[in-house]
mmCIF file of C-alpha atoms and ligand atoms in Angstrom:
data_model
loop_
_atom_site.group_PDB
_atom_site.id
_atom_site.type_symbol
_atom_site.label_atom_id
_atom_site.label_comp_id
_atom_site.label_asym_id
_atom_site.label_seq_id
_atom_site.Cartn_x
_atom_site.Cartn_y
_atom_site.Cartn_z
ATOM 1 C CA MET A 1 5.376 6.278 -6.284
ATOM 2 C CA THR A 2 1.986 5.801 -4.713
ATOM 3 C CA ALA A 3 -0.915 5.129 -7.082
ATOM 4 C CA LYS A 4 -4.148 7.126 -6.759
ATOM 5 C CA HIS A 5 -6.321 4.150 -7.739
ATOM 6 C CA ILE A 6 -5.911 0.403 -8.176
ATOM 7 C CA ARG A 7 -8.302 -0.218 -11.059
ATOM 8 C CA GLY A 8 -5.978 -2.452 -13.056
ATOM 9 C CA ILE A 9 -2.377 -3.628 -12.867
ATOM 10 C CA ASP A 10 -1.346 -0.729 -15.130
ATOM 11 C CA ASP A 11 -2.270 1.739 -12.353
ATOM 12 C CA LEU A 12 0.560 0.220 -10.302
ATOM 13 C CA GLY A 13 3.221 -0.832 -12.769
ATOM 14 C CA LYS A 14 6.194 -2.851 -11.592
ATOM 15 C CA SER A 15 7.167 -0.417 -8.818
ATOM 16 C CA GLY A 16 3.635 -0.252 -7.392
ATOM 17 C CA ILE A 17 3.430 -4.045 -7.399
ATOM 18 C CA GLU A 18 6.799 -4.280 -5.645
ATOM 19 C CA ASP A 19 5.730 -1.685 -3.091
ATOM 20 C CA ILE A 20 2.575 -3.618 -2.219
ATOM 21 C CA LEU A 21 4.458 -6.907 -1.993
ATOM 22 C CA SER A 22 6.990 -5.443 0.389
ATOM 23 C CA LEU A 23 4.284 -3.804 2.537
ATOM 24 C CA SER A 24 2.764 -7.288 2.730
ATOM 25 C CA ASP A 25 5.785 -8.638 4.553
ATOM 26 C CA HIS A 26 4.988 -6.165 7.360
ATOM 27 C CA PHE A 27 1.283 -6.960 7.358
ATOM 28 C CA HIS A 28 2.062 -10.659 7.387
ATOM 29 C CA GLU A 29 3.711 -10.050 10.752
ATOM 30 C CA VAL A 30 0.670 -8.060 11.980
ATOM 31 C CA ASN A 31 -1.641 -10.907 10.964
ATOM 32 C CA ALA A 32 0.374 -13.396 12.965
ATOM 33 C CA ARG A 33 -0.167 -11.434 16.198
ATOM 34 C CA ARG A 34 -2.611 -12.431 18.908
ATOM 35 C CA ILE A 35 -4.496 -9.185 18.245
ATOM 36 C CA PRO A 36 -3.988 -8.624 14.503
ATOM 37 C CA LYS A 37 -4.908 -4.963 14.414
ATOM 38 C CA VAL A 38 -2.987 -1.701 13.858
ATOM 39 C CA PRO A 39 -4.221 1.921 13.865
ATOM 40 C CA ALA A 40 -2.733 2.632 10.420
ATOM 41 C CA LEU A 41 -6.040 3.778 8.828
ATOM 42 C CA ARG A 42 -7.881 5.001 11.916
ATOM 43 C CA GLY A 43 -10.433 7.654 10.931
ATOM 44 C CA LYS A 44 -10.660 6.461 7.317
ATOM 45 C CA THR A 45 -13.884 5.062 5.876
ATOM 46 C CA ILE A 46 -13.963 2.483 3.118
ATOM 47 C CA ALA A 47 -17.120 1.729 1.126
ATOM 48 C CA LEU A 48 -17.513 -1.805 -0.214
ATOM 49 C CA LEU A 49 -19.812 -1.784 -3.245
ATOM 50 C CA PHE A 50 -20.425 -5.287 -4.505
ATOM 51 C CA TYR A 51 -22.768 -5.376 -7.488
ATOM 52 C CA GLU A 52 -21.857 -9.038 -8.018
ATOM 53 C CA ASP A 53 -21.677 -11.980 -5.656
ATOM 54 C CA SER A 54 -18.461 -12.663 -3.843
ATOM 55 C CA THR A 55 -17.338 -14.530 -0.763
ATOM 56 C CA ARG A 56 -13.602 -14.341 -0.316
ATOM 57 C CA THR A 57 -12.903 -11.004 -2.007
ATOM 58 C CA ARG A 58 -15.559 -9.158 -0.065
ATOM 59 C CA LEU A 59 -14.757 -10.771 3.265
ATOM 60 C CA SER A 60 -11.048 -10.182 2.810
ATOM 61 C CA PHE A 61 -11.491 -6.479 1.995
ATOM 62 C CA GLU A 62 -13.718 -6.114 5.022
ATOM 63 C CA THR A 63 -11.305 -7.968 7.288
ATOM 64 C CA ALA A 64 -8.359 -6.006 5.892
ATOM 65 C CA SER A 65 -10.136 -2.674 6.550
ATOM 66 C CA LYS A 66 -10.940 -3.660 10.130
ATOM 67 C CA ARG A 67 -7.389 -4.841 10.831
ATOM 68 C CA LEU A 68 -6.197 -1.391 9.773
ATOM 69 C CA SER A 69 -8.810 0.206 12.100
ATOM 70 C CA ALA A 70 -10.757 1.779 9.215
ATOM 71 C CA ASP A 71 -14.565 1.958 9.235
ATOM 72 C CA THR A 72 -16.495 0.206 6.478
ATOM 73 C CA LEU A 73 -19.763 0.933 4.699
ATOM 74 C CA ASN A 74 -21.204 -2.187 3.169
ATOM 75 C CA PHE A 75 -23.547 -2.398 0.215
ATOM 76 C CA SER A 76 -25.022 -5.526 -1.241
ATOM 77 C CA ILE A 77 -26.442 -4.508 -4.547
ATOM 78 C CA ALA A 78 -26.625 -7.852 -6.316
ATOM 79 C CA SER A 79 -30.364 -8.023 -5.743
ATOM 80 C CA SER A 80 -31.187 -4.452 -6.770
ATOM 81 C CA SER A 81 -31.913 -3.184 -10.263
ATOM 82 C CA VAL A 82 -28.924 -0.848 -10.221
ATOM 83 C CA LYS A 83 -26.834 -1.548 -13.301
ATOM 84 C CA LYS A 84 -25.017 1.205 -15.133
ATOM 85 C CA GLY A 85 -25.116 4.861 -16.101
ATOM 86 C CA GLU A 86 -27.204 7.339 -14.150
ATOM 87 C CA SER A 87 -28.153 5.077 -11.254
ATOM 88 C CA LEU A 88 -24.563 4.005 -10.695
ATOM 89 C CA ARG A 89 -23.631 7.673 -10.708
ATOM 90 C CA ASP A 90 -26.287 8.422 -8.096
ATOM 91 C CA THR A 91 -25.000 5.687 -5.828
ATOM 92 C CA ILE A 92 -21.406 6.855 -6.164
ATOM 93 C CA GLU A 93 -22.302 10.489 -5.501
ATOM 94 C CA THR A 94 -24.343 9.496 -2.466
ATOM 95 C CA VAL A 95 -21.579 7.348 -1.066
ATOM 96 C CA SER A 96 -18.945 10.027 -1.587
ATOM 97 C CA ALA A 97 -21.176 12.637 0.033
ATOM 98 C CA MET A 98 -21.063 10.518 3.174
ATOM 99 C CA GLY A 99 -17.348 11.222 3.373
ATOM 100 C CA VAL A 100 -15.661 7.998 2.386
ATOM 101 C CA ASP A 101 -11.953 7.778 1.574
ATOM 102 C CA ALA A 102 -12.025 4.825 -0.805
ATOM 103 C CA ILE A 103 -14.527 2.797 -2.782
ATOM 104 C CA VAL A 104 -13.911 -0.893 -3.386
ATOM 105 C CA VAL A 105 -16.119 -1.901 -6.291
ATOM 106 C CA ARG A 106 -17.055 -5.184 -7.930
ATOM 107 C CA HIS A 107 -19.284 -4.966 -10.984
ATOM 108 C CA GLY A 108 -20.423 -7.240 -13.781
ATOM 109 C CA SER A 109 -19.618 -4.641 -16.442
ATOM 110 C CA SER A 110 -16.045 -4.177 -17.621
ATOM 111 C CA GLY A 111 -14.705 -0.663 -17.160
ATOM 112 C CA VAL A 112 -16.866 0.506 -14.234
ATOM 113 C CA PRO A 113 -13.862 1.370 -11.981
ATOM 114 C CA TRP A 114 -12.596 3.719 -14.714
ATOM 115 C CA LEU A 115 -15.966 5.537 -14.839
ATOM 116 C CA LEU A 116 -16.115 6.273 -11.128
ATOM 117 C CA PRO A 117 -13.481 9.075 -11.004
ATOM 118 C CA ARG A 118 -15.832 11.158 -13.179
ATOM 119 C CA TRP A 119 -18.172 11.376 -10.224
ATOM 120 C CA THR A 120 -15.944 11.196 -7.162
ATOM 121 C CA ASP A 121 -12.460 12.166 -6.024
ATOM 122 C CA VAL A 122 -11.943 9.207 -3.715
ATOM 123 C CA ALA A 123 -9.543 6.319 -4.308
ATOM 124 C CA ILE A 124 -10.991 3.439 -6.313
ATOM 125 C CA ILE A 125 -10.032 -0.210 -5.917
ATOM 126 C CA ASN A 126 -11.311 -2.686 -8.473
ATOM 127 C CA ALA A 127 -12.488 -5.924 -6.852
ATOM 128 C CA GLY A 128 -13.352 -7.418 -10.259
ATOM 129 C CA ASP A 129 -15.039 -5.793 -13.284
ATOM 130 C CA GLY A 130 -16.742 -8.105 -15.746
ATOM 131 C CA ALA A 131 -14.211 -10.235 -17.616
ATOM 132 C CA HIS A 132 -11.700 -7.399 -17.470
ATOM 133 C CA GLU A 133 -9.431 -7.066 -14.403
ATOM 134 C CA HIS A 134 -9.072 -8.186 -10.801
ATOM 135 C CA PRO A 135 -5.810 -6.590 -9.708
ATOM 136 C CA THR A 136 -5.772 -7.505 -6.012
ATOM 137 C CA GLN A 137 -6.204 -11.168 -6.944
ATOM 138 C CA ALA A 138 -3.111 -10.871 -9.149
ATOM 139 C CA LEU A 139 -1.184 -9.193 -6.319
ATOM 140 C CA LEU A 140 -2.039 -11.914 -3.835
ATOM 141 C CA ASP A 141 -1.073 -14.538 -6.381
ATOM 142 C CA CYS A 142 2.321 -12.888 -6.965
ATOM 143 C CA TYR A 143 2.834 -12.706 -3.208
ATOM 144 C CA THR A 144 1.901 -16.376 -2.774
ATOM 145 C CA ILE A 145 4.304 -17.489 -5.515
ATOM 146 C CA ARG A 146 7.119 -15.332 -4.195
ATOM 147 C CA ASN A 147 6.692 -16.711 -0.673
ATOM 148 C CA GLN A 148 6.708 -20.284 -1.915
ATOM 149 C CA ILE A 149 9.350 -20.386 -4.640
ATOM 150 C CA GLY A 150 11.069 -16.992 -4.539
ATOM 151 C CA SER A 151 11.454 -14.420 -7.285
ATOM 152 C CA LEU A 152 9.200 -14.748 -10.335
ATOM 153 C CA VAL A 153 12.041 -13.874 -12.705
ATOM 154 C CA GLY A 154 12.399 -16.640 -15.276
ATOM 155 C CA LYS A 155 9.606 -18.764 -13.767
ATOM 156 C CA LYS A 156 7.234 -20.540 -16.164
ATOM 157 C CA ILE A 157 3.638 -19.916 -15.184
ATOM 158 C CA SER A 158 0.844 -21.707 -17.054
ATOM 159 C CA ILE A 159 -2.677 -20.312 -16.755
ATOM 160 C CA VAL A 160 -5.127 -23.046 -17.654
ATOM 161 C CA GLY A 161 -8.799 -23.009 -18.629
ATOM 162 C CA ASP A 162 -11.408 -20.387 -19.333
ATOM 163 C CA VAL A 163 -9.010 -17.526 -20.055
ATOM 164 C CA ARG A 164 -11.521 -15.839 -22.325
ATOM 165 C CA HIS A 165 -13.972 -14.965 -19.563
ATOM 166 C CA SER A 166 -11.409 -14.498 -16.814
ATOM 167 C CA ARG A 167 -10.586 -11.145 -15.241
ATOM 168 C CA VAL A 168 -8.166 -13.008 -12.990
ATOM 169 C CA ALA A 169 -6.186 -14.165 -16.037
ATOM 170 C CA ARG A 170 -6.043 -10.660 -17.535
ATOM 171 C CA SER A 171 -4.641 -9.096 -14.363
ATOM 172 C CA ASN A 172 -2.366 -12.037 -13.629
ATOM 173 C CA VAL A 173 -0.789 -12.036 -17.083
ATOM 174 C CA LYS A 174 0.155 -8.368 -16.635
ATOM 175 C CA ALA A 175 1.475 -8.796 -13.112
ATOM 176 C CA PHE A 176 3.422 -12.010 -13.814
ATOM 177 C CA LEU A 177 5.057 -10.443 -16.884
ATOM 178 C CA ALA A 178 5.875 -7.247 -14.964
ATOM 179 C CA LEU A 179 7.737 -9.340 -12.368
ATOM 180 C CA GLY A 180 9.731 -11.187 -15.031
ATOM 181 C CA ALA A 181 7.928 -14.528 -15.352
ATOM 182 C CA SER A 182 7.034 -16.113 -18.680
ATOM 183 C CA VAL A 183 3.386 -17.011 -19.163
ATOM 184 C CA THR A 184 1.714 -19.756 -21.185
ATOM 185 C CA LEU A 185 -2.050 -19.731 -21.653
ATOM 186 C CA VAL A 186 -3.575 -23.190 -21.983
ATOM 187 C CA ALA A 187 -7.112 -23.454 -23.312
ATOM 188 C CA PRO A 188 -9.213 -24.850 -26.117
ATOM 189 C CA LYS A 189 -9.268 -22.324 -28.968
ATOM 190 C CA THR A 190 -12.843 -21.323 -28.093
ATOM 191 C CA LEU A 191 -11.755 -20.244 -24.615
ATOM 192 C CA MET A 192 -8.728 -18.197 -25.699
ATOM 193 C CA PRO A 193 -9.364 -14.438 -25.621
ATOM 194 C CA VAL A 194 -9.778 -12.898 -29.065
ATOM 195 C CA GLU A 195 -7.149 -10.270 -28.317
ATOM 196 C CA VAL A 196 -4.508 -12.790 -27.191
ATOM 197 C CA GLU A 197 -2.145 -12.106 -30.088
ATOM 198 C CA SER A 198 -1.328 -8.726 -28.646
ATOM 199 C CA TRP A 199 -0.282 -10.274 -25.310
ATOM 200 C CA GLU A 200 3.333 -11.280 -24.685
ATOM 201 C CA VAL A 201 2.466 -14.881 -23.873
ATOM 202 C CA GLU A 202 2.752 -18.351 -25.356
ATOM 203 C CA THR A 203 -0.450 -20.236 -26.081
ATOM 204 C CA THR A 204 -1.312 -23.895 -26.499
ATOM 205 C CA ASP A 205 -4.381 -26.113 -26.508
ATOM 206 C CA GLN A 206 -2.328 -29.128 -25.334
ATOM 207 C CA PHE A 207 -2.409 -29.167 -21.530
ATOM 208 C CA ASP A 208 -0.354 -32.348 -21.185
ATOM 209 C CA SER A 209 2.514 -30.827 -23.162
ATOM 210 C CA ILE A 210 3.304 -28.134 -20.569
ATOM 211 C CA ILE A 211 2.648 -29.812 -17.203
ATOM 212 C CA GLY A 212 6.193 -31.115 -16.663
ATOM 213 C CA GLU A 213 7.871 -27.817 -17.481
ATOM 214 C CA SER A 214 5.643 -25.412 -15.517
ATOM 215 C CA ASP A 215 6.702 -23.910 -12.194
ATOM 216 C CA VAL A 216 3.092 -22.926 -11.517
ATOM 217 C CA LEU A 217 -0.142 -24.439 -12.838
ATOM 218 C CA TYR A 218 -2.761 -21.740 -12.325
ATOM 219 C CA MET A 219 -6.176 -23.323 -12.830
ATOM 220 C CA LEU A 220 -9.105 -21.060 -13.721
ATOM 221 C CA ARG A 221 -12.729 -21.571 -12.881
ATOM 222 C CA MET A 222 -15.048 -22.412 -15.769
ATOM 223 C CA GLN A 223 -17.069 -19.176 -15.771
ATOM 224 C CA LEU A 224 -20.347 -20.716 -16.827
ATOM 225 C CA GLU A 225 -22.310 -17.636 -15.761
ATOM 226 C CA ARG A 226 -20.407 -15.497 -18.292
ATOM 227 C CA GLN A 227 -20.799 -17.880 -21.227
ATOM 228 C CA GLN A 228 -23.672 -16.998 -23.483
ATOM 229 C CA ASN A 229 -22.889 -19.761 -25.970
ATOM 230 C CA SER A 230 -21.637 -23.211 -25.454
ATOM 231 C CA PHE A 231 -17.846 -22.986 -25.635
ATOM 232 C CA VAL A 232 -17.040 -26.633 -24.952
ATOM 233 C CA PRO A 233 -18.826 -29.770 -26.191
ATOM 234 C CA SER A 234 -19.478 -30.960 -22.641
ATOM 235 C CA LEU A 235 -18.042 -30.322 -19.194
ATOM 236 C CA ARG A 236 -16.971 -33.972 -19.015
ATOM 237 C CA GLU A 237 -14.971 -33.644 -22.189
ATOM 238 C CA TYR A 238 -13.475 -30.369 -20.943
ATOM 239 C CA ALA A 239 -12.483 -32.026 -17.656
ATOM 240 C CA ASN A 240 -10.827 -34.884 -19.584
ATOM 241 C CA GLU A 241 -8.699 -32.520 -21.656
ATOM 242 C CA TYR A 242 -8.078 -29.598 -19.305
ATOM 243 C CA GLY A 243 -8.891 -30.720 -15.757
ATOM 244 C CA LEU A 244 -6.035 -31.069 -13.275
ATOM 245 C CA THR A 245 -6.541 -34.665 -12.181
ATOM 246 C CA GLU A 246 -4.468 -36.670 -9.735
ATOM 247 C CA SER A 247 -2.700 -38.465 -12.584
ATOM 248 C CA ARG A 248 -1.827 -35.189 -14.327
ATOM 249 C CA ALA A 249 -0.561 -33.750 -11.015
ATOM 250 C CA LYS A 250 1.926 -36.653 -10.839
ATOM 251 C CA GLU A 251 3.554 -35.310 -14.025
ATOM 252 C CA MET A 252 4.430 -32.001 -12.324
ATOM 253 C CA LYS A 253 7.899 -31.152 -11.059
ATOM 254 C CA SER A 254 7.893 -31.854 -7.335
ATOM 255 C CA GLU A 255 8.509 -28.199 -6.348
ATOM 256 C CA SER A 256 5.888 -26.749 -8.728
ATOM 257 C CA LEU A 257 2.756 -25.084 -7.391
ATOM 258 C CA ILE A 258 -0.960 -25.648 -7.958
ATOM 259 C CA MET A 259 -3.087 -22.497 -7.693
ATOM 260 C CA HIS A 260 -6.756 -21.581 -8.147
ATOM 261 C CA PRO A 261 -8.460 -18.256 -7.324
ATOM 262 C CA GLY A 262 -11.613 -19.964 -6.005
ATOM 263 C CA PRO A 263 -14.425 -20.767 -6.008
ATOM 264 C CA MET A 264 -13.465 -24.176 -7.435
ATOM 265 C CA ASN A 265 -15.681 -26.325 -9.604
ATOM 266 C CA ARG A 266 -14.448 -29.640 -8.246
ATOM 267 C CA GLY A 267 -14.654 -32.327 -10.907
ATOM 268 C CA VAL A 268 -14.330 -29.768 -13.736
ATOM 269 C CA GLU A 269 -11.066 -27.794 -13.768
ATOM 270 C CA ILE A 270 -9.642 -29.579 -10.720
ATOM 271 C CA SER A 271 -10.519 -32.964 -9.301
ATOM 272 C CA GLY A 272 -9.921 -35.683 -6.734
ATOM 273 C CA ASN A 273 -7.599 -34.743 -3.903
ATOM 274 C CA VAL A 274 -5.581 -32.296 -6.039
ATOM 275 C CA PRO A 275 -6.578 -29.201 -3.980
ATOM 276 C CA GLU A 276 -5.262 -31.010 -0.899
ATOM 277 C CA LEU A 277 -1.872 -32.058 -2.347
ATOM 278 C CA SER A 278 1.231 -30.566 -0.747
ATOM 279 C CA GLN A 279 1.938 -28.623 -3.971
ATOM 280 C CA SER A 280 -1.419 -26.885 -3.731
ATOM 281 C CA VAL A 281 -1.274 -23.378 -2.245
ATOM 282 C CA ILE A 282 -4.967 -22.618 -2.708
ATOM 283 C CA THR A 283 -5.615 -21.938 0.994
ATOM 284 C CA ASP A 284 -2.447 -19.809 1.201
ATOM 285 C CA GLN A 285 -3.939 -17.694 -1.584
ATOM 286 C CA VAL A 286 -7.018 -17.043 0.554
ATOM 287 C CA ALA A 287 -4.963 -16.215 3.654
ATOM 288 C CA ASN A 288 -2.703 -13.910 1.641
ATOM 289 C CA GLY A 289 -5.816 -12.164 0.298
ATOM 290 C CA VAL A 290 -6.324 -10.394 3.621
ATOM 291 C CA ILE A 291 -2.665 -9.348 3.843
ATOM 292 C CA ILE A 292 -2.521 -8.052 0.269
ATOM 293 C CA ARG A 293 -5.721 -6.053 0.683
ATOM 294 C CA MET A 294 -4.315 -4.459 3.836
ATOM 295 C CA SER A 295 -1.285 -3.466 1.761
ATOM 296 C CA ALA A 296 -3.388 -2.198 -1.134
ATOM 297 C CA LEU A 297 -5.519 -0.046 1.184
ATOM 298 C CA TYR A 298 -2.467 1.226 3.004
ATOM 299 C CA HIS A 299 -0.686 1.951 -0.279
ATOM 300 C CA LEU A 300 -3.572 4.228 -1.318
ATOM 301 C CA LEU A 301 -4.688 5.709 2.001
ATOM 302 C CA GLY A 302 -1.810 5.352 4.436
ATOM 303 C CA SER A 303 0.568 8.134 5.265
ATOM 304 C CA GLY A 304 2.650 7.029 2.362
ATOM 305 C CA SER A 305 5.753 5.163 3.070
ATOM 306 C CA GLU A 306 6.898 1.941 4.543
ATOM 307 C CA ASN A 307 8.879 3.984 7.089
ATOM 308 C CA ASN A 308 5.694 5.348 8.610
ATOM 309 C CA LEU A 309 4.297 1.872 8.741
ATOM 310 C CA GLU A 310 7.198 0.713 10.838
ATOM 311 C CA SER A 311 5.957 2.868 13.720
ATOM 312 C CA TYR A 312 2.864 0.656 13.852
ATOM 313 C CA VAL A 313 4.230 -2.751 13.133
ATOM 314 C CA ASP A 314 7.605 -2.926 14.896
ATOM 315 C CA GLU A 315 6.945 -3.111 18.596
HETATM 316 C C1 NCD B 401 -12.676 -14.742 -9.047
HETATM 317 C C2 NCD B 401 -13.632 -13.672 -9.464
HETATM 318 O O1 NCD B 401 -14.716 -13.543 -8.922
HETATM 319 O O2 NCD B 401 -13.240 -12.947 -10.348
HETATM 320 N N1 NCD B 401 -12.784 -15.196 -7.751
HETATM 321 C C3 NCD B 401 -12.236 -14.484 -6.749
HETATM 322 O O3 NCD B 401 -12.242 -13.274 -6.709
HETATM 323 N N2 NCD B 401 -11.641 -15.201 -5.782
HETATM 324 C C4 NCD B 401 -12.519 -15.816 -9.991
HETATM 325 C C5 NCD B 401 -13.714 -16.538 -10.423
HETATM 326 O O4 NCD B 401 -14.843 -16.168 -10.166
HETATM 327 O O5 NCD B 401 -13.491 -17.527 -11.109
#
């Protein structure tokens, strides 16, 4: 079934995730063409509302829209005083009055994508809300893992670092579990989310104890901008205990993967030449970001099924 919105992983469920992953195999082929463009969303308009800074997410949504022949409306609101409540409502009503078909929104406050349907009927895609969810990141991570090591069923995925402030971790835990992986969160106690006991995950504060048994080490960025207090004694100490160094990477199984959503703090959560090791799929994640966002947009706005898509992609 097609979702109306992609605000969090729960909007999709397992079948929605599977649908987007299988659409991505088609869009992967489109992206490999000399002219990577199809008319699948011709006539549609997509508004990109970024209330927070972003490089790869914003660029990949924009690229994805263009490759589907949709028009985009671009807002950069990071520098304005727009925050929440009435003024957000005004912006949304204005944008919808212009006749857009979807709004892609990134916002520093958790829950904003769930507010928007009060003021507009258009499809909403969450490109990151506060420390809450970032569903398209989770989708592209599932796609990257599946392409590299096959089905996620039974795979051990360890998510390491600042889980507490991470929207990527929250969406990834849901998506990885939905696809049958088991998840271990690795963090000092101060960086574990308070609500973690209600999640179906293992937890540990001993990074070295899980390196050799993980199929994926998913390193998170230290989200210093979201930390009001000091959560670790010093970044150097944090890097010593929880950074993926070259010597730690040697303890991994040879076929295991190193992932990071970017932007990386080199020397903190990841160091040395680790991002460049053959096990690292960090640049594949970025490349798959465009493909997955094409699939997410098509899932919401396209004429529905994969069958229709085949008329565009199989020449
Ligand atoms: C993430 C984000 O902004 O939520 N980055 C991204 O979208 N690629 C992760 C982060 O900022 O650490």
